[in-house]
Amino acid sequence: MKTQQIARAGLCVALLAVSAWVSVPLGPIPFTLQTMALALIPAVLDRPTAILAVAVYLLLGAIGLPVFSGFSGGVMRLVGPTGGFLWGFLVGMIVATTLVRLLPQTMPLFARVLAGDVALLVISYVCGTAQLMVVGSMGVAPAVAAAVLPFILPDAAKIAIGAGVGCAVDKALSSTLSRA
Protein backbone atom coordinates (compact mmCIF):
# COMPACT_ATOMS: atom_id res chain seq x y z
CA MET A 1 0.00 0.00 0.00
CA LYS A 2 1.34 3.39 -0.97
CA THR A 3 1.84 6.18 1.54
CA GLN A 4 -0.84 8.23 -0.20
CA GLN A 5 -3.40 5.41 0.19
CA ILE A 6 -2.54 5.03 3.87
CA ALA A 7 -2.94 8.78 4.41
CA ARG A 8 -6.29 8.86 2.61
CA ALA A 9 -7.51 5.82 4.56
CA GLY A 10 -6.43 7.42 7.84
CA LEU A 11 -8.28 10.62 6.98
CA CYS A 12 -11.39 8.61 6.14
CA VAL A 13 -11.20 6.74 9.46
CA ALA A 14 -10.87 10.07 11.27
CA LEU A 15 -13.76 11.52 9.26
CA LEU A 16 -15.95 8.54 10.18
CA ALA A 17 -15.17 9.07 13.86
CA VAL A 18 -15.77 12.82 13.81
CA SER A 19 -18.97 12.42 11.79
CA ALA A 20 -20.27 9.93 14.39
CA TRP A 21 -19.75 12.48 17.13
CA VAL A 22 -22.22 14.82 15.44
CA SER A 23 -25.14 12.98 16.97
CA VAL A 24 -28.78 13.77 17.68
CA PRO A 25 -30.71 11.05 19.52
CA LEU A 26 -33.88 9.97 17.71
CA GLY A 27 -35.23 7.05 19.69
CA PRO A 28 -32.96 4.01 19.70
CA ILE A 29 -31.01 5.14 16.61
CA PRO A 30 -29.11 8.47 16.69
CA PHE A 31 -28.95 10.82 13.72
CA THR A 32 -25.28 11.25 12.76
CA LEU A 33 -23.28 12.49 9.80
CA GLN A 34 -21.65 9.07 9.28
CA THR A 35 -23.75 8.39 6.22
CA MET A 36 -22.26 11.44 4.53
CA ALA A 37 -18.71 10.40 5.42
CA LEU A 38 -19.35 6.84 4.23
CA ALA A 39 -20.80 8.17 0.96
CA LEU A 40 -17.61 9.95 -0.05
CA ILE A 41 -15.29 7.00 0.62
CA PRO A 42 -16.02 5.02 -2.59
CA ALA A 43 -15.07 8.12 -4.61
CA VAL A 44 -11.76 8.82 -2.89
CA LEU A 45 -10.44 5.34 -2.04
CA ASP A 46 -9.92 2.24 -4.11
CA ARG A 47 -11.91 -0.86 -3.15
CA PRO A 48 -9.39 -2.57 -0.81
CA THR A 49 -8.44 0.67 0.91
CA ALA A 50 -12.08 1.71 1.41
CA ILE A 51 -12.93 -1.65 2.96
CA LEU A 52 -9.82 -1.47 5.14
CA ALA A 53 -10.69 2.06 6.33
CA VAL A 54 -14.16 0.99 7.48
CA ALA A 55 -12.75 -2.17 9.09
CA VAL A 56 -10.12 -0.12 10.97
CA TYR A 57 -12.82 2.29 12.14
CA LEU A 58 -14.87 -0.63 13.49
CA LEU A 59 -11.80 -2.20 15.09
CA LEU A 60 -10.90 1.06 16.83
CA GLY A 61 -14.42 1.25 18.19
CA ALA A 62 -14.45 -2.41 19.20
CA ILE A 63 -11.31 -2.00 21.30
CA GLY A 64 -12.98 0.83 23.18
CA LEU A 65 -11.86 4.04 21.51
CA PRO A 66 -14.73 6.56 21.52
CA VAL A 67 -15.27 6.66 17.76
CA PHE A 68 -18.96 5.69 17.69
CA SER A 69 -21.93 8.00 18.22
CA GLY A 70 -22.14 9.64 21.62
CA PHE A 71 -18.34 9.38 22.01
CA SER A 72 -18.74 5.67 22.71
CA GLY A 73 -16.82 2.53 21.87
CA GLY A 74 -16.53 -1.10 22.86
CA VAL A 75 -17.65 -4.47 21.58
CA MET A 76 -21.05 -4.01 23.23
CA ARG A 77 -21.81 -1.25 20.74
CA LEU A 78 -21.28 -3.72 17.89
CA VAL A 79 -23.46 -6.43 19.43
CA GLY A 80 -26.05 -4.09 20.96
CA PRO A 81 -29.34 -2.97 19.41
CA THR A 82 -27.76 -0.49 16.98
CA GLY A 83 -24.61 -2.48 16.19
CA GLY A 84 -26.03 -3.89 12.98
CA PHE A 85 -25.78 -0.48 11.39
CA LEU A 86 -22.08 -0.34 12.24
CA TRP A 87 -21.10 -3.73 10.85
CA GLY A 88 -23.58 -3.08 8.03
CA PHE A 89 -21.26 -0.24 7.02
CA LEU A 90 -18.52 -2.77 6.31
CA VAL A 91 -20.76 -5.15 4.35
CA GLY A 92 -22.23 -2.16 2.53
CA MET A 93 -18.79 -0.76 1.67
CA ILE A 94 -17.80 -4.09 0.12
CA VAL A 95 -20.89 -3.95 -2.11
CA ALA A 96 -20.63 -0.21 -2.81
CA THR A 97 -17.01 -0.32 -3.94
CA THR A 98 -17.71 -3.42 -6.01
CA LEU A 99 -20.56 -1.61 -7.78
CA VAL A 100 -18.42 1.47 -8.42
CA ARG A 101 -15.79 -0.76 -9.98
CA LEU A 102 -18.21 -2.92 -12.02
CA LEU A 103 -20.45 -0.20 -13.42
CA PRO A 104 -19.38 1.02 -16.87
CA GLN A 105 -16.57 3.56 -16.78
CA THR A 106 -18.56 5.54 -19.35
CA MET A 107 -20.97 6.46 -16.55
CA PRO A 108 -19.99 9.58 -14.66
CA LEU A 109 -18.16 8.86 -11.41
CA PHE A 110 -20.93 10.60 -9.45
CA ALA A 111 -23.57 8.23 -10.84
CA ARG A 112 -21.45 5.16 -10.07
CA VAL A 113 -20.64 6.36 -6.54
CA LEU A 114 -24.27 7.29 -5.88
CA ALA A 115 -25.43 3.82 -7.00
CA GLY A 116 -22.87 2.24 -4.67
CA ASP A 117 -23.89 4.55 -1.84
CA VAL A 118 -27.57 3.63 -2.23
CA ALA A 119 -26.61 -0.05 -1.99
CA LEU A 120 -24.48 0.70 1.08
CA LEU A 121 -27.37 2.49 2.75
CA VAL A 122 -29.88 -0.27 1.99
CA ILE A 123 -27.50 -2.92 3.35
CA SER A 124 -26.88 -0.85 6.48
CA TYR A 125 -30.63 -0.47 6.98
CA VAL A 126 -31.19 -4.22 6.55
CA CYS A 127 -28.36 -5.22 8.91
CA GLY A 128 -29.28 -2.57 11.46
CA THR A 129 -32.98 -3.37 11.40
CA ALA A 130 -32.33 -7.11 11.67
CA GLN A 131 -30.07 -6.68 14.70
CA LEU A 132 -32.47 -4.21 16.31
CA MET A 133 -35.26 -6.78 15.89
CA VAL A 134 -33.20 -9.58 17.45
CA VAL A 135 -31.44 -7.70 20.25
CA GLY A 136 -34.27 -5.29 20.95
CA SER A 137 -36.97 -7.97 20.69
CA MET A 138 -38.91 -5.90 18.17
CA GLY A 139 -41.15 -6.90 15.29
CA VAL A 140 -40.44 -5.86 11.72
CA ALA A 141 -42.86 -2.91 11.63
CA PRO A 142 -41.69 -1.28 14.89
CA ALA A 143 -38.03 -1.82 13.98
CA VAL A 144 -38.47 -0.29 10.52
CA ALA A 145 -40.48 2.57 12.04
CA ALA A 146 -37.67 3.28 14.52
CA ALA A 147 -34.58 2.52 12.43
CA VAL A 148 -35.42 3.34 8.82
CA LEU A 149 -38.41 5.59 8.21
CA PRO A 150 -37.17 8.67 10.13
CA PHE A 151 -33.83 8.48 8.33
CA ILE A 152 -34.71 7.90 4.66
CA LEU A 153 -34.92 11.53 3.54
CA PRO A 154 -32.00 12.86 5.62
CA ASP A 155 -29.85 9.88 4.55
CA ALA A 156 -30.76 10.43 0.89
CA ALA A 157 -29.59 14.02 1.18
CA LYS A 158 -26.42 12.96 3.04
CA ILE A 159 -25.44 10.38 0.44
CA ALA A 160 -26.03 12.82 -2.42
CA ILE A 161 -23.88 15.44 -0.68
CA GLY A 162 -21.24 12.87 0.33
CA ALA A 163 -21.01 11.44 -3.18
CA GLY A 164 -20.70 14.94 -4.62
CA VAL A 165 -18.01 15.96 -2.15
CA GLY A 166 -16.16 12.68 -2.69
CA CYS A 167 -16.17 13.15 -6.47
CA ALA A 168 -14.97 16.76 -6.10
CA VAL A 169 -12.17 15.64 -3.78
CA ASP A 170 -11.19 12.85 -6.16
CA LYS A 171 -11.11 15.31 -9.08
CA ALA A 172 -9.04 17.81 -7.11
CA LEU A 173 -6.60 15.12 -5.96
CA SER A 174 -6.30 13.73 -9.49
CA SER A 175 -5.55 17.13 -10.99
CA THR A 176 -3.08 17.93 -8.21
CA LEU A 177 -1.25 14.64 -8.70
CA SER A 178 -1.14 15.03 -12.49
CA ARG A 179 0.54 18.45 -12.08
CA ALA A 180 3.08 17.14 -9.59
Coordinates of C-alpha atoms in Angstrom, one line a residue:
M1 CA 0.0 0.0 0.0
K2 CA 1.3 3.4 -1.0
T3 CA 1.8 6.2 1.5
Q4 CA -0.8 8.2 -0.2
Q5 CA -3.4 5.4 0.2
I6 CA -2.5 5.0 3.9
A7 CA -2.9 8.8 4.4
R8 CA -6.3 8.9 2.6
A9 CA -7.5 5.8 4.6
G10 CA -6.4 7.4 7.8
L11 CA -8.3 10.6 7.0
C12 CA -11.4 8.6 6.1
V13 CA -11.2 6.7 9.5
A14 CA -10.9 10.1 11.3
L15 CA -13.8 11.5 9.3
L16 CA -16.0 8.5 10.2
A17 CA -15.2 9.1 13.9
V18 CA -15.8 12.8 13.8
S19 CA -19.0 12.4 11.8
A20 CA -20.3 9.9 14.4
W21 CA -19.7 12.5 17.1
V22 CA -22.2 14.8 15.4
S23 CA -25.1 13.0 17.0
V24 CA -28.8 13.8 17.7
P25 CA -30.7 11.1 19.5
L26 CA -33.9 10.0 17.7
G27 CA -35.2 7.1 19.7
P28 CA -33.0 4.0 19.7
I29 CA -31.0 5.1 16.6
P30 CA -29.1 8.5 16.7
F31 CA -29.0 10.8 13.7
T32 CA -25.3 11.3 12.8
L33 CA -23.3 12.5 9.8
Q34 CA -21.6 9.1 9.3
T35 CA -23.8 8.4 6.2
M36 CA -22.3 11.4 4.5
A37 CA -18.7 10.4 5.4
L38 CA -19.3 6.8 4.2
A39 CA -20.8 8.2 1.0
L40 CA -17.6 10.0 0.0
I41 CA -15.3 7.0 0.6
P42 CA -16.0 5.0 -2.6
A43 CA -15.1 8.1 -4.6
V44 CA -11.8 8.8 -2.9
L45 CA -10.4 5.3 -2.0
D46 CA -9.9 2.2 -4.1
R47 CA -11.9 -0.9 -3.2
P48 CA -9.4 -2.6 -0.8
T49 CA -8.4 0.7 0.9
A50 CA -12.1 1.7 1.4
I51 CA -12.9 -1.6 3.0
L52 CA -9.8 -1.5 5.1
A53 CA -10.7 2.1 6.3
V54 CA -14.2 1.0 7.5
A55 CA -12.7 -2.2 9.1
V56 CA -10.1 -0.1 11.0
Y57 CA -12.8 2.3 12.1
L58 CA -14.9 -0.6 13.5
L59 CA -11.8 -2.2 15.1
L60 CA -10.9 1.1 16.8
G61 CA -14.4 1.3 18.2
A62 CA -14.4 -2.4 19.2
I63 CA -11.3 -2.0 21.3
G64 CA -13.0 0.8 23.2
L65 CA -11.9 4.0 21.5
P66 CA -14.7 6.6 21.5
V67 CA -15.3 6.7 17.8
F68 CA -19.0 5.7 17.7
S69 CA -21.9 8.0 18.2
G70 CA -22.1 9.6 21.6
F71 CA -18.3 9.4 22.0
S72 CA -18.7 5.7 22.7
G73 CA -16.8 2.5 21.9
G74 CA -16.5 -1.1 22.9
V75 CA -17.7 -4.5 21.6
M76 CA -21.1 -4.0 23.2
R77 CA -21.8 -1.2 20.7
L78 CA -21.3 -3.7 17.9
V79 CA -23.5 -6.4 19.4
G80 CA -26.0 -4.1 21.0
P81 CA -29.3 -3.0 19.4
T82 CA -27.8 -0.5 17.0
G83 CA -24.6 -2.5 16.2
G84 CA -26.0 -3.9 13.0
F85 CA -25.8 -0.5 11.4
L86 CA -22.1 -0.3 12.2
W87 CA -21.1 -3.7 10.8
G88 CA -23.6 -3.1 8.0
F89 CA -21.3 -0.2 7.0
L90 CA -18.5 -2.8 6.3
V91 CA -20.8 -5.2 4.3
G92 CA -22.2 -2.2 2.5
M93 CA -18.8 -0.8 1.7
I94 CA -17.8 -4.1 0.1
V95 CA -20.9 -4.0 -2.1
A96 CA -20.6 -0.2 -2.8
T97 CA -17.0 -0.3 -3.9
T98 CA -17.7 -3.4 -6.0
L99 CA -20.6 -1.6 -7.8
V100 CA -18.4 1.5 -8.4
R101 CA -15.8 -0.8 -10.0
L102 CA -18.2 -2.9 -12.0
L103 CA -20.5 -0.2 -13.4
P104 CA -19.4 1.0 -16.9
Q105 CA -16.6 3.6 -16.8
T106 CA -18.6 5.5 -19.3
M107 CA -21.0 6.5 -16.5
P108 CA -20.0 9.6 -14.7
L109 CA -18.2 8.9 -11.4
F110 CA -20.9 10.6 -9.4
A111 CA -23.6 8.2 -10.8
R112 CA -21.5 5.2 -10.1
V113 CA -20.6 6.4 -6.5
L114 CA -24.3 7.3 -5.9
A115 CA -25.4 3.8 -7.0
G116 CA -22.9 2.2 -4.7
D117 CA -23.9 4.5 -1.8
V118 CA -27.6 3.6 -2.2
A119 CA -26.6 -0.1 -2.0
L120 CA -24.5 0.7 1.1
L121 CA -27.4 2.5 2.7
V122 CA -29.9 -0.3 2.0
I123 CA -27.5 -2.9 3.4
S124 CA -26.9 -0.9 6.5
Y125 CA -30.6 -0.5 7.0
V126 CA -31.2 -4.2 6.6
C127 CA -28.4 -5.2 8.9
G128 CA -29.3 -2.6 11.5
T129 CA -33.0 -3.4 11.4
A130 CA -32.3 -7.1 11.7
Q131 CA -30.1 -6.7 14.7
L132 CA -32.5 -4.2 16.3
M133 CA -35.3 -6.8 15.9
V134 CA -33.2 -9.6 17.4
V135 CA -31.4 -7.7 20.2
G136 CA -34.3 -5.3 20.9
S137 CA -37.0 -8.0 20.7
M138 CA -38.9 -5.9 18.2
G139 CA -41.2 -6.9 15.3
V140 CA -40.4 -5.9 11.7
A141 CA -42.9 -2.9 11.6
P142 CA -41.7 -1.3 14.9
A143 CA -38.0 -1.8 14.0
V144 CA -38.5 -0.3 10.5
A145 CA -40.5 2.6 12.0
A146 CA -37.7 3.3 14.5
A147 CA -34.6 2.5 12.4
V148 CA -35.4 3.3 8.8
L149 CA -38.4 5.6 8.2
P150 CA -37.2 8.7 10.1
F151 CA -33.8 8.5 8.3
I152 CA -34.7 7.9 4.7
L153 CA -34.9 11.5 3.5
P154 CA -32.0 12.9 5.6
D155 CA -29.9 9.9 4.6
A156 CA -30.8 10.4 0.9
A157 CA -29.6 14.0 1.2
K158 CA -26.4 13.0 3.0
I159 CA -25.4 10.4 0.4
A160 CA -26.0 12.8 -2.4
I161 CA -23.9 15.4 -0.7
G162 CA -21.2 12.9 0.3
A163 CA -21.0 11.4 -3.2
G164 CA -20.7 14.9 -4.6
V165 CA -18.0 16.0 -2.1
G166 CA -16.2 12.7 -2.7
C167 CA -16.2 13.2 -6.5
A168 CA -15.0 16.8 -6.1
V169 CA -12.2 15.6 -3.8
D170 CA -11.2 12.9 -6.2
K171 CA -11.1 15.3 -9.1
A172 CA -9.0 17.8 -7.1
L173 CA -6.6 15.1 -6.0
S174 CA -6.3 13.7 -9.5
S175 CA -5.5 17.1 -11.0
T176 CA -3.1 17.9 -8.2
L177 CA -1.2 14.6 -8.7
S178 CA -1.1 15.0 -12.5
R179 CA 0.5 18.4 -12.1
A180 CA 3.1 17.1 -9.6

